[in-house]
CSV table of C-alpha atoms in Angstrom, one decimal:
chain,number,residue,atom,x,y,z
A,1,MET,CA,-4.0,36.4,-27.4
A,2,SER,CA,-3.3,33.8,-24.8
A,3,ARG,CA,-0.8,31.0,-25.3
A,4,SER,CA,-2.0,27.4,-25.8
A,5,LEU,CA,-1.0,24.6,-23.4
A,6,THR,CA,0.8,22.2,-25.7
A,7,SER,CA,2.2,18.8,-25.1
A,8,PRO,CA,3.3,15.8,-27.2
A,9,TRP,CA,-0.3,14.7,-27.3
A,10,GLY,CA,-1.7,17.9,-28.8
A,11,VAL,CA,-3.1,21.3,-27.9
A,12,TRP,CA,-5.1,21.4,-24.7
A,13,GLY,CA,-6.5,24.9,-24.9
A,14,SER,CA,-6.5,28.1,-26.8
A,15,SER,CA,-8.4,30.8,-25.1
A,16,PRO,CA,-9.2,31.7,-21.4
A,17,HIS,CA,-12.3,30.4,-19.8
A,18,LYS,CA,-14.7,33.2,-18.7
A,19,ARG,CA,-14.2,33.4,-15.0
A,20,ARG,CA,-17.0,32.9,-12.5
A,21,ALA,CA,-17.5,35.2,-9.5
A,22,ARG,CA,-16.4,33.6,-6.3
A,23,THR,CA,-18.6,33.2,-3.3
A,24,ALA,CA,-17.2,34.4,0.1
A,25,GLY,CA,-17.1,30.9,1.4
A,26,GLY,CA,-15.6,29.3,-1.6
A,27,HIS,CA,-12.3,31.3,-1.5
A,28,TRP,CA,-9.8,29.8,0.9
A,29,GLY,CA,-7.3,32.5,1.5
A,30,GLY,CA,-9.0,35.4,-0.3
A,31,PRO,CA,-7.7,38.7,-1.4
A,32,PRO,CA,-6.8,41.1,1.3
A,33,SER,CA,-9.7,42.6,3.2
A,34,GLY,CA,-11.4,45.2,1.0
A,35,ALA,CA,-9.9,43.9,-2.2
A,36,PRO,CA,-12.3,44.1,-5.3
A,37,SER,CA,-14.5,41.1,-5.8
A,38,LEU,CA,-14.3,39.0,-9.0
A,39,SER,CA,-16.6,39.7,-11.9
A,40,HIS,CA,-18.2,36.9,-13.9
A,41,VAL,CA,-15.7,37.4,-16.7
A,42,HIS,CA,-12.4,38.2,-15.0
A,43,ARG,CA,-10.6,39.1,-11.8
A,44,SER,CA,-9.6,42.6,-10.9
A,45,ALA,CA,-6.2,43.6,-12.2
A,46,ALA,CA,-4.7,43.4,-8.7
A,47,TRP,CA,-5.9,39.8,-8.0
A,48,ARG,CA,-6.6,37.9,-11.1
A,49,HIS,CA,-3.2,36.3,-11.5
A,50,VAL,CA,-3.1,34.8,-8.0
A,51,VAL,CA,-3.1,30.9,-8.0
A,52,GLU,CA,-4.2,29.6,-4.6
A,53,ILE,CA,-2.3,26.6,-3.3
A,54,GLY,CA,-3.5,24.0,-0.9
A,55,ILE,CA,-2.1,20.7,0.4
A,56,SER,CA,-3.7,17.3,0.8
A,57,HIS,CA,-2.4,14.7,3.2
A,58,LEU,CA,-3.0,11.1,4.0
A,59,PRO,CA,-3.4,11.0,7.8
A,60,VAL,CA,-1.5,7.8,8.6
A,61,SER,CA,0.0,9.6,11.6
A,62,PRO,CA,-1.9,12.5,13.2
A,63,SER,CA,1.4,13.8,14.7
A,64,ARG,CA,3.0,13.8,11.2
A,65,ALA,CA,0.0,15.5,9.8
A,66,LEU,CA,0.2,18.2,12.5
A,67,ARG,CA,3.9,18.8,11.8
A,68,LEU,CA,3.2,19.3,8.1
A,69,ALA,CA,0.2,21.5,8.8
A,70,ARG,CA,2.3,23.8,11.0
A,71,ILE,CA,4.8,24.2,8.2
A,72,ALA,CA,1.9,25.1,5.9
A,73,ASP,CA,0.3,27.4,8.4
A,74,ALA,CA,3.6,29.3,8.8
A,75,THR,CA,4.0,29.8,5.0
A,76,GLY,CA,1.8,30.9,2.1
A,77,ILE,CA,-0.3,27.7,1.8
A,78,ALA,CA,-4.1,28.5,1.9
A,79,ARG,CA,-5.5,25.1,2.9
A,80,PHE,CA,-4.5,21.8,4.5
A,81,GLY,CA,-6.8,19.0,3.4
A,82,VAL,CA,-7.0,15.7,5.2
A,83,ALA,CA,-7.8,12.6,3.1
A,84,ASP,CA,-10.6,10.4,4.3
A,85,SER,CA,-10.0,6.7,3.6
A,86,SER,CA,-10.1,5.4,7.1
A,87,HIS,CA,-9.5,1.7,6.4
A,88,LEU,CA,-6.3,2.5,4.5
A,89,PHE,CA,-4.9,5.7,6.0
A,90,GLY,CA,-6.3,6.5,9.5
A,91,ALA,CA,-8.8,8.8,11.1
A,92,MET,CA,-9.7,12.0,9.4
A,93,TYR,CA,-11.9,14.1,11.7
A,94,PRO,CA,-9.7,13.6,14.8
A,95,THR,CA,-6.7,14.7,12.7
A,96,VAL,CA,-8.6,17.8,11.4
A,97,GLN,CA,-9.5,18.8,15.0
A,98,LEU,CA,-5.9,18.3,16.2
A,99,ILE,CA,-4.6,20.5,13.4
A,100,LEU,CA,-7.2,23.2,14.0
A,101,SER,CA,-6.3,23.3,17.7
A,102,ARG,CA,-2.5,23.8,17.0
A,103,THR,CA,-2.6,26.2,14.0
A,104,SER,CA,-3.8,29.7,13.7
A,105,ARG,CA,-4.5,30.7,10.1
A,106,ILE,CA,-4.8,27.9,7.5
A,107,LYS,CA,-8.1,26.4,6.4
A,108,VAL,CA,-8.5,22.7,7.4
A,109,GLY,CA,-11.0,19.9,6.6
A,110,PRO,CA,-11.8,16.7,4.8
A,111,PHE,CA,-10.2,16.4,1.3
A,112,VAL,CA,-11.9,14.4,0.0
A,113,THR,CA,-14.6,12.7,2.0
A,114,ASN,CA,-17.8,10.9,0.8
A,115,PRO,CA,-21.4,10.3,2.0
A,116,VAL,CA,-21.1,6.5,2.0
A,117,THR,CA,-18.6,5.6,4.8
A,118,ARG,CA,-20.2,8.2,7.0
A,119,HIS,CA,-23.9,9.3,6.9
A,120,PRO,CA,-24.3,12.9,5.9
A,121,SER,CA,-25.8,13.7,9.3
A,122,VAL,CA,-22.6,12.5,10.9
A,123,HIS,CA,-20.6,14.8,8.7
A,124,ALA,CA,-23.0,17.7,9.5
A,125,ALA,CA,-22.6,17.2,13.2
A,126,ASP,CA,-18.8,17.0,13.1
A,127,VAL,CA,-18.5,20.1,10.9
A,128,ALA,CA,-20.9,22.1,13.0
A,129,ALA,CA,-19.0,21.2,16.1
A,130,LEU,CA,-15.6,22.1,14.6
A,131,ALA,CA,-17.1,25.4,13.4
A,132,GLU,CA,-18.2,26.2,17.0
A,133,LEU,CA,-14.9,25.2,18.6
A,134,TYR,CA,-12.8,27.1,16.0
A,135,SER,CA,-13.6,29.7,13.4
A,136,PRO,CA,-16.1,28.8,10.7
A,137,ASP,CA,-13.9,30.4,8.1
A,138,ARG,CA,-11.1,27.9,8.9
A,139,ILE,CA,-13.2,24.9,7.9
A,140,ALA,CA,-13.3,23.6,4.4
A,141,VAL,CA,-15.1,20.4,3.4
A,142,ALA,CA,-14.5,18.7,0.0
A,143,MET,CA,-16.9,15.7,-0.8
A,144,GLY,CA,-17.0,13.3,-3.7
A,145,THR,CA,-18.7,10.1,-4.6
A,146,GLY,CA,-16.0,8.0,-2.9
A,147,ASP,CA,-13.0,6.0,-4.3
A,148,SER,CA,-10.5,4.1,-2.2
A,149,ALA,CA,-12.5,4.8,1.0
A,150,VAL,CA,-15.5,2.8,-0.3
A,151,HIS,CA,-13.9,0.3,-2.6
A,152,SER,CA,-11.4,-0.9,0.1
A,153,VAL,CA,-14.3,-2.0,2.4
A,154,GLY,CA,-16.5,-3.5,-0.3
A,155,LEU,CA,-18.9,-0.6,-0.7
A,156,ARG,CA,-20.0,1.2,-3.8
A,157,PRO,CA,-19.5,4.9,-4.6
A,158,ALA,CA,-22.4,7.3,-4.1
A,159,LYS,CA,-24.3,8.9,-7.0
A,160,ALA,CA,-23.4,12.5,-7.8
A,161,GLU,CA,-26.8,13.8,-6.7
A,162,ASP,CA,-26.3,12.1,-3.3
A,163,VAL,CA,-23.1,14.2,-2.9
A,164,GLY,CA,-25.0,17.4,-3.6
A,165,ARG,CA,-27.7,16.4,-1.1
A,166,ALA,CA,-25.1,15.5,1.5
A,167,LEU,CA,-23.5,18.9,1.2
A,168,GLY,CA,-26.9,20.5,1.5
A,169,THR,CA,-27.4,18.6,4.8
A,170,ILE,CA,-24.1,20.0,6.1
A,171,ARG,CA,-24.9,23.5,4.9
A,172,ALA,CA,-28.2,23.4,6.8
A,173,VAL,CA,-26.4,23.2,10.1
A,174,ALA,CA,-22.9,24.7,9.3
A,175,PRO,CA,-22.6,28.4,10.1
A,176,ALA,CA,-21.7,31.0,7.5
A,177,GLY,CA,-18.1,31.0,6.5
A,178,VAL,CA,-17.6,27.2,6.3
A,179,THR,CA,-16.5,26.3,2.8
A,180,LEU,CA,-18.3,23.3,1.1
A,181,GLU,CA,-16.9,21.9,-2.2
A,182,LEU,CA,-17.9,19.2,-4.5
A,183,ALA,CA,-15.2,17.0,-5.9
A,184,ALA,CA,-15.8,16.0,-9.6
A,185,SER,CA,-13.9,14.2,-12.3
A,186,GLY,CA,-16.7,14.2,-14.8
A,187,PRO,CA,-19.6,16.5,-16.0
A,188,LYS,CA,-22.3,14.4,-14.3
A,189,ALA,CA,-20.6,14.8,-10.9
A,190,ALA,CA,-19.9,18.5,-11.5
A,191,SER,CA,-23.5,19.1,-12.3
A,192,ALA,CA,-24.4,18.3,-8.7
A,193,ALA,CA,-22.5,21.4,-7.6
A,194,SER,CA,-25.6,23.3,-8.7
A,195,ALA,CA,-27.1,22.3,-5.4
A,196,GLU,CA,-27.7,25.2,-3.0
A,197,GLY,CA,-25.0,25.6,-0.4
A,198,VAL,CA,-22.1,24.4,-2.5
A,199,ASP,CA,-19.3,27.0,-2.7
A,200,GLY,CA,-16.9,25.4,-5.2
A,201,LEU,CA,-15.5,22.6,-7.2
A,202,VAL,CA,-12.5,20.4,-6.7
A,203,LEU,CA,-11.6,19.1,-10.1
A,204,GLY,CA,-10.0,15.7,-10.6
A,205,GLY,CA,-9.5,15.8,-14.3
A,206,GLY,CA,-6.0,17.0,-14.3
A,207,MET,CA,-4.5,19.8,-16.4
A,208,SER,CA,-6.6,19.3,-19.5
A,209,VAL,CA,-7.9,22.6,-20.5
A,210,PRO,CA,-11.0,21.4,-22.6
A,211,TRP,CA,-11.9,18.9,-19.9
A,212,THR,CA,-11.6,21.5,-17.1
A,213,ARG,CA,-13.7,24.0,-19.0
A,214,ARG,CA,-16.3,21.3,-19.5
A,215,LEU,CA,-16.5,20.5,-15.8
A,216,ILE,CA,-16.8,24.1,-14.8
A,217,GLU,CA,-19.6,24.7,-17.4
A,218,ALA,CA,-21.4,21.5,-16.2
A,219,ALA,CA,-21.6,23.0,-12.7
A,220,GLY,CA,-24.0,25.6,-14.0
A,221,PRO,CA,-24.1,29.4,-14.0
A,222,ARG,CA,-24.1,29.9,-10.2
A,223,PRO,CA,-20.8,31.5,-9.0
A,224,LEU,CA,-18.3,28.9,-7.8
A,225,SER,CA,-14.6,28.6,-7.1
A,226,ALA,CA,-12.6,25.9,-8.9
A,227,HIS,CA,-9.4,24.2,-7.8
A,228,VAL,CA,-7.6,21.3,-9.5
A,229,PHE,CA,-6.1,18.4,-7.5
A,230,LEU,CA,-2.7,17.3,-8.6
A,231,ILE,CA,0.0,14.8,-7.4
A,232,GLY,CA,2.8,17.1,-6.2
A,233,HIS,CA,6.5,16.6,-5.6
A,234,LEU,CA,8.6,19.8,-5.4
A,235,VAL,CA,12.4,19.6,-5.5
A,236,GLU,CA,15.2,22.1,-5.2
A,237,ARG,CA,17.1,21.2,-8.4
A,238,GLU,CA,16.3,19.9,-11.9
A,239,ASP,CA,18.6,16.9,-11.5
A,240,GLU,CA,16.2,15.7,-8.7
A,241,VAL,CA,13.1,15.5,-11.0
A,242,LYS,CA,13.7,12.0,-12.3
A,243,ARG,CA,13.9,10.5,-8.8
A,244,ALA,CA,10.9,12.6,-7.7
A,245,ARG,CA,8.7,11.3,-10.5
A,246,ALA,CA,9.6,7.7,-9.6
A,247,ALA,CA,8.5,8.3,-6.0
A,248,VAL,CA,5.0,9.3,-7.0
A,249,ARG,CA,4.3,6.9,-9.9
A,250,ALA,CA,1.7,4.9,-7.9
A,251,SER,CA,-0.1,8.1,-6.8
A,252,VAL,CA,-0.3,9.5,-10.3
A,253,LEU,CA,-1.8,6.2,-11.5
A,254,ALA,CA,-4.3,6.2,-8.7
A,255,VAL,CA,-5.6,9.7,-9.5
A,256,ALA,CA,-5.7,9.0,-13.2
A,257,ARG,CA,-7.6,5.7,-12.8
A,258,HIS,CA,-10.3,7.5,-10.9
A,259,ALA,CA,-10.4,10.5,-13.3
A,260,ILE,CA,-10.3,8.9,-16.7
A,261,GLY,CA,-10.6,5.1,-16.2
A,262,VAL,CA,-14.4,5.0,-16.6
A,263,ASP,CA,-14.6,6.7,-20.1
A,264,MET,CA,-11.3,7.5,-21.7
A,265,ALA,CA,-12.9,8.2,-25.1
A,266,GLY,CA,-15.0,11.0,-23.6
A,267,ARG,CA,-12.3,12.4,-21.2
A,268,ASP,CA,-9.8,14.0,-23.5
A,269,VAL,CA,-7.4,11.0,-23.6
A,270,PRO,CA,-5.5,10.4,-27.0
A,271,PRO,CA,-6.8,7.3,-28.7
A,272,ARG,CA,-3.4,5.6,-29.1
A,273,LEU,CA,-2.8,5.7,-25.4
A,274,ARG,CA,-6.1,4.2,-24.3
A,275,PRO,CA,-5.3,0.4,-24.7
A,276,GLY,CA,-2.1,0.6,-22.5
A,277,LEU,CA,-3.9,2.7,-19.9
A,278,GLU,CA,-6.8,0.2,-19.9
A,279,GLN,CA,-4.4,-2.6,-19.2
A,280,ALA,CA,-2.8,-0.8,-16.3
A,281,PHE,CA,-6.2,0.3,-14.8
A,282,ALA,CA,-7.6,-3.2,-15.0
A,283,ARG,CA,-4.7,-4.5,-12.8
A,284,TYR,CA,-5.1,-1.8,-10.2
A,285,ASP,CA,-5.0,-3.0,-6.5
A,286,PHE,CA,-7.0,-0.9,-4.0
A,287,ALA,CA,-5.2,-2.6,-1.1
A,288,ALA,CA,-2.0,-0.8,-2.4
A,289,HIS,CA,-3.8,2.5,-3.2
A,290,ALA,CA,-1.3,5.4,-3.6
A,291,LYS,CA,1.5,3.4,-1.8
A,292,ALA,CA,4.9,4.1,-3.4
A,293,ASP,CA,6.2,0.6,-2.7
A,294,GLY,CA,2.9,-1.3,-3.5
A,295,ALA,CA,1.8,-3.5,-6.4
A,296,ASN,CA,0.5,-0.5,-8.4
A,297,GLU,CA,4.0,1.1,-8.6
A,298,ARG,CA,5.1,-1.1,-11.5
A,299,LEU,CA,1.9,-1.1,-13.6
A,300,LEU,CA,3.3,1.4,-16.0
A,301,ASP,CA,6.7,-0.2,-16.5
A,302,ASP,CA,5.8,-1.4,-20.0
A,303,HIS,CA,3.9,1.8,-21.0
A,304,PRO,CA,6.4,4.7,-21.0
A,305,GLU,CA,4.4,7.0,-23.3
A,306,GLU,CA,1.3,6.5,-21.2
A,307,GLU,CA,3.2,7.2,-18.1
A,308,ALA,CA,4.6,10.5,-19.6
A,309,TYR,CA,1.1,11.5,-20.5
A,310,LEU,CA,-0.3,10.9,-17.0
A,311,PHE,CA,2.5,12.9,-15.4
A,312,GLU,CA,1.9,15.8,-17.8
A,313,ARG,CA,-1.8,15.8,-17.0
A,314,PHE,CA,-2.1,14.8,-13.4
A,315,ALA,CA,1.1,15.8,-11.7
A,316,ALA,CA,3.1,18.9,-10.6
A,317,VAL,CA,6.6,17.5,-10.2
A,318,GLY,CA,9.7,19.8,-10.5
A,319,THR,CA,11.3,22.9,-9.1
A,320,PRO,CA,9.0,25.6,-7.6
A,321,GLY,CA,9.7,27.9,-10.6
A,322,ALA,CA,8.9,25.3,-13.2
A,323,VAL,CA,5.7,24.2,-11.4
A,324,ALA,CA,4.6,27.8,-10.9
A,325,GLU,CA,5.0,28.5,-14.7
A,326,ARG,CA,2.8,25.5,-15.5
A,327,LEU,CA,0.1,26.4,-13.0
A,328,ARG,CA,0.0,30.0,-14.1
A,329,GLU,CA,-0.4,29.0,-17.8
A,330,PHE,CA,-3.1,26.4,-16.9
A,331,GLN,CA,-5.0,29.0,-14.9
A,332,ARG,CA,-4.9,31.5,-17.8
A,333,GLU,CA,-6.2,28.8,-20.2
A,334,SER,CA,-8.8,27.0,-18.0
A,335,GLY,CA,-10.1,29.5,-15.5
A,336,ILE,CA,-9.2,27.7,-12.3
A,337,ASP,CA,-8.6,29.5,-9.1
A,338,GLY,CA,-5.9,27.3,-7.7
A,339,ALA,CA,-4.5,23.8,-7.1
A,340,VAL,CA,-4.2,21.3,-4.3
A,341,LEU,CA,-1.0,19.3,-4.2
A,342,SER,CA,-0.6,15.9,-2.6
A,343,THR,CA,2.1,15.0,0.0
A,344,THR,CA,2.7,11.3,-0.8
A,345,VAL,CA,6.5,11.9,-1.2
A,346,PRO,CA,9.6,10.5,0.6
A,347,ASP,CA,10.3,13.8,2.4
A,348,PRO,CA,6.9,15.6,2.9
A,349,ASP,CA,8.4,18.2,5.2
A,350,ALA,CA,10.7,19.5,2.4
A,351,HIS,CA,7.9,19.3,-0.2
A,352,VAL,CA,5.5,21.3,2.0
A,353,ALA,CA,8.2,23.8,2.9
A,354,LEU,CA,9.1,24.3,-0.8
A,355,THR,CA,5.4,24.6,-1.6
A,356,GLY,CA,4.7,27.2,1.1
A,357,GLU,CA,7.9,29.2,0.9
A,358,ARG,CA,8.8,29.2,-2.8
A,359,LEU,CA,5.9,28.0,-4.9
A,360,THR,CA,3.3,30.4,-3.4
A,361,THR,CA,5.8,33.2,-3.7
A,362,ALA,CA,6.5,32.5,-7.3
A,363,LEU,CA,2.7,32.5,-8.0
A,364,ARG,CA,2.1,36.0,-6.6
A,365,PRO,CA,1.5,38.7,-9.2
């Protein structure tokens, strides 16, 4: 019998989710060539305990993004995602091309983009060009309805079905091997992953086992990969954890607001925590989105229990060994394939190096 993920807010799961088979395009790193494929129910004994790890970065500086991508490329990280919120953080596709041109192995691409600030036909042309210039199996595109990218310029997020159609537009021109993923925080968005051409899900609901299972089931019976996005901050020692948590408070709040701010009652949030979270989310400032020293960093000052809950659900902060243990248990309980960790930390070089050199090693079977 599998263990349950427990926390001060209750039991988050009690039995493993039945695994989906993974499409060739949906798996970033993949088992070694010739390894057995996944069945609908479980992985092969040799591969089922691998937790794939990716990195997501805000491209404020293309040269800094390249430096981090090279660290990731030289270690065990499977994917380097480039965030797409141009008004706030810089140009995504030029950064993706720069990284592809200076690395040799790692998958690279938008994480997460949207069909609002760029027309789907523009995405399709860019992805097709990158696939021609580099190897198609090094391109991975994650697309959602839009959050800071659209709100910061006065636009509205897309509908879930529009995201599915946009990925279909890209699939129509992208060669085989390009990975296309749909980012979802709720069942309605996840259901759009049933569109033809979608290889996998990027889940924004955090480490809630019931909610993650619900999102995976909402995507339908077609085989898909599933990776959860988390705010990450890896450190060498336990005595560094408190400072590490303080450095990513704004980022954790940003992810949580997008994931559970719309309908906390239906998204596995304990009732007693909802009023405090509603107050914090209502004061959220998109101009300071995910900035450690911005206005959002102090919104949880008067809500310590709510803050602890958000870190437990939406963050992976700690030593590589401690984070690996949490991720392995969450995989067993929820059925995910892996996780993508952010890099919004004071020393991203050290964080990415710890992720690639020690976390990925700790997660090997």
